[in-house]
Tab-separated table of C-alpha atoms in Angstrom:
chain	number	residue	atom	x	y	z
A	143	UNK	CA	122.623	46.961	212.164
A	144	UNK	CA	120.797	46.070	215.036
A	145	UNK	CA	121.349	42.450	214.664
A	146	UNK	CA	125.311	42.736	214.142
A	147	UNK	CA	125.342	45.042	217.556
A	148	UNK	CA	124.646	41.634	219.661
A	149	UNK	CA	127.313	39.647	217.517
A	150	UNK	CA	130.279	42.433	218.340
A	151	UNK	CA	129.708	42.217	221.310
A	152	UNK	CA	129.906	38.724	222.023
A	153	UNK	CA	133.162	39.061	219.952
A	154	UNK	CA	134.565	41.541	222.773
A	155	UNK	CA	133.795	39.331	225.185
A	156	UNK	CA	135.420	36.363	223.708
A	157	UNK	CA	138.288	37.798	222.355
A	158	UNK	CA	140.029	38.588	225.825
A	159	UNK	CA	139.683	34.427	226.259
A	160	UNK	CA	140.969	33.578	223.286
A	161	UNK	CA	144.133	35.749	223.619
A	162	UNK	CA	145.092	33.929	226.947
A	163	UNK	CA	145.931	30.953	225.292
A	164	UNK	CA	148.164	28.924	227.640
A	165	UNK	CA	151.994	27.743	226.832
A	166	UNK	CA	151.190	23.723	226.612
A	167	UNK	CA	154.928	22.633	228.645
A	168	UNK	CA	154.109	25.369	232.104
A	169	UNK	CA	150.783	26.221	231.691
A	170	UNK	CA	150.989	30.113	231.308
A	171	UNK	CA	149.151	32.663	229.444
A	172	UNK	CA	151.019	34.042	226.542
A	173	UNK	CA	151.843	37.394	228.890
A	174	UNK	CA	152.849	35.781	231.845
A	175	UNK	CA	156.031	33.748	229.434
A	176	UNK	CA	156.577	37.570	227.680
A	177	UNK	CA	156.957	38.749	231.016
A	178	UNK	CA	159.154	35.596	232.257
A	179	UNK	CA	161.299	35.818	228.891
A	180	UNK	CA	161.934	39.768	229.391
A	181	UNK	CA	163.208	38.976	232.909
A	182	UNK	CA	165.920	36.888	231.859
A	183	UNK	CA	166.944	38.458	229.252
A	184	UNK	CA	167.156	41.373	232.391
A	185	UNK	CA	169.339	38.935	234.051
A	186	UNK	CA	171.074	37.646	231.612
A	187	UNK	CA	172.115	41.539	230.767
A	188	UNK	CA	172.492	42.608	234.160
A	189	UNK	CA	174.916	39.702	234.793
A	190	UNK	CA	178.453	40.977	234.246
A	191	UNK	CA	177.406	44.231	236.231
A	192	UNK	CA	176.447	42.239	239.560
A	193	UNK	CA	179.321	40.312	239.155
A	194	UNK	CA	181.730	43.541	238.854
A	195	UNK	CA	179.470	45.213	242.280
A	196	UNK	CA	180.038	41.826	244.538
A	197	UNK	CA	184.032	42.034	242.934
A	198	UNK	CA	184.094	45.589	243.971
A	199	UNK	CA	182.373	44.760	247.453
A	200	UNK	CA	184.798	42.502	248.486
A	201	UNK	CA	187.791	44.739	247.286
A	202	UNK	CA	186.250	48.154	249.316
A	203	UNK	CA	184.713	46.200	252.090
A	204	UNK	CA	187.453	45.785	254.664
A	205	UNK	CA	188.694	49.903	253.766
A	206	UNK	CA	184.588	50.852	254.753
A	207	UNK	CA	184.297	48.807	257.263
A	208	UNK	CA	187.409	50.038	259.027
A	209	UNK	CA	186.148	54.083	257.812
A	210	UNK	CA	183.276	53.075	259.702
A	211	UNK	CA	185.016	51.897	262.495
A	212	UNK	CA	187.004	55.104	263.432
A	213	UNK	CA	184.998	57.685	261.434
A	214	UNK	CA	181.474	56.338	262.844
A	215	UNK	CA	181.511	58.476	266.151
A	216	UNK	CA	182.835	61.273	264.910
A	217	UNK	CA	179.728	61.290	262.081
A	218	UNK	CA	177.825	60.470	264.750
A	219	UNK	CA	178.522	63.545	266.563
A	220	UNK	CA	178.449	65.980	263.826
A	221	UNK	CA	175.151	64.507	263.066
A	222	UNK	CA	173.982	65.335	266.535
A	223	UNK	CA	175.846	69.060	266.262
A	224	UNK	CA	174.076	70.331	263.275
A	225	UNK	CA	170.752	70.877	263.080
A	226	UNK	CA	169.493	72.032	259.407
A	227	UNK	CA	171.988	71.065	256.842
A	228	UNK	CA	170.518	73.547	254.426
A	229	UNK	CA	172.141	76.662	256.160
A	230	UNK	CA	175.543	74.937	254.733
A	231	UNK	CA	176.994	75.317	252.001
A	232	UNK	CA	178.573	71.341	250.705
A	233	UNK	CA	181.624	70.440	251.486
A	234	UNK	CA	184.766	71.804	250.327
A	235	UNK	CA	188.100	70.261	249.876
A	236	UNK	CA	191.110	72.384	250.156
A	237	UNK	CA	194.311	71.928	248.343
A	238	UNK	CA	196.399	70.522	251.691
A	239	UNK	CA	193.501	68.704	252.558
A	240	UNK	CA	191.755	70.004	254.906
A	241	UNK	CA	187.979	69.868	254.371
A	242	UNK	CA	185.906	72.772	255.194
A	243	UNK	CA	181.695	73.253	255.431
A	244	UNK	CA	180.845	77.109	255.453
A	245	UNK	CA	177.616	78.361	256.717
A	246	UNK	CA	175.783	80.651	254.156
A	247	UNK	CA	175.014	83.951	254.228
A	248	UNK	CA	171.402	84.831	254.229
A	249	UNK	CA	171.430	86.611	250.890
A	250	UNK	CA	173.245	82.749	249.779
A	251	UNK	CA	169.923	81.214	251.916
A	252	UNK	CA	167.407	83.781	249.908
A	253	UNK	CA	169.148	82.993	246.698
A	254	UNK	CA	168.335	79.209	247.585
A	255	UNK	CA	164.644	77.877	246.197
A	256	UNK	CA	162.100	77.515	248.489
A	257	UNK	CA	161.433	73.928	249.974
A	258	UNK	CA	159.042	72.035	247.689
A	259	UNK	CA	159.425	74.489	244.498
A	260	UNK	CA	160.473	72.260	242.034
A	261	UNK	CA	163.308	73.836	239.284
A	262	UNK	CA	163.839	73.064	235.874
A	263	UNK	CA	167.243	70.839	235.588
């Protein structure tokens, strides 16, 4: 027993070598073309949904930019107005439009966990 202790071990330390046999065309360890061959198959998935986000950026991109334009003070404003964002209740949306933030009560704000308490979704 004592003689096969020496011989596993120098089988440990060889084995790690012998698995990073090297692709002959590139030169890279078995891992490092897994890792190359699960990226593009990534890309090759993620394709058709880039392609829909940079057709949907160019439709929406003049309507935000001009939203930005006019709306982009006012935000800036309100941003400047309101201090702590968690006294508010979110938005609202009425039925003629009108769009309405209501401050909450303090039995809504004790209702409301505490900062940092994490809930079960």
């Amino acid at each position: 027993m004592k003689r096969l202790l020496p011989a596993l071990c120098l089988c440990a330390l060889v084995s790690p070598v012998v698995a990073q046999e090297t692709d002959d065309d590139r030169g890279l360890s078995l891992m490092e073309r897994g890792a190359q061959m699960l990226m593009e198959g990534l890309r090759r998935e993620m394709e058709p949904a880039i392609d829909g986000l940079q057709d949907m950026a160019k439709e929406f991109g003049p309507a935000l930019r001009d939203f930005t334009a006019h709306m982009g003070p006012a935000l800036r404003d309100l941003l400047e107005e309101v201090e702590d964002w968690s006294v508010y209740h979110p938005p609202k949306m009425l039925e003629n439009g009108d769009i309405i933030i209501r401050r909450k009560t303090p039995e809504d704000r004790e209702a409301d966990p505490a900062p940092g308490v994490q809930i079960d979704i």
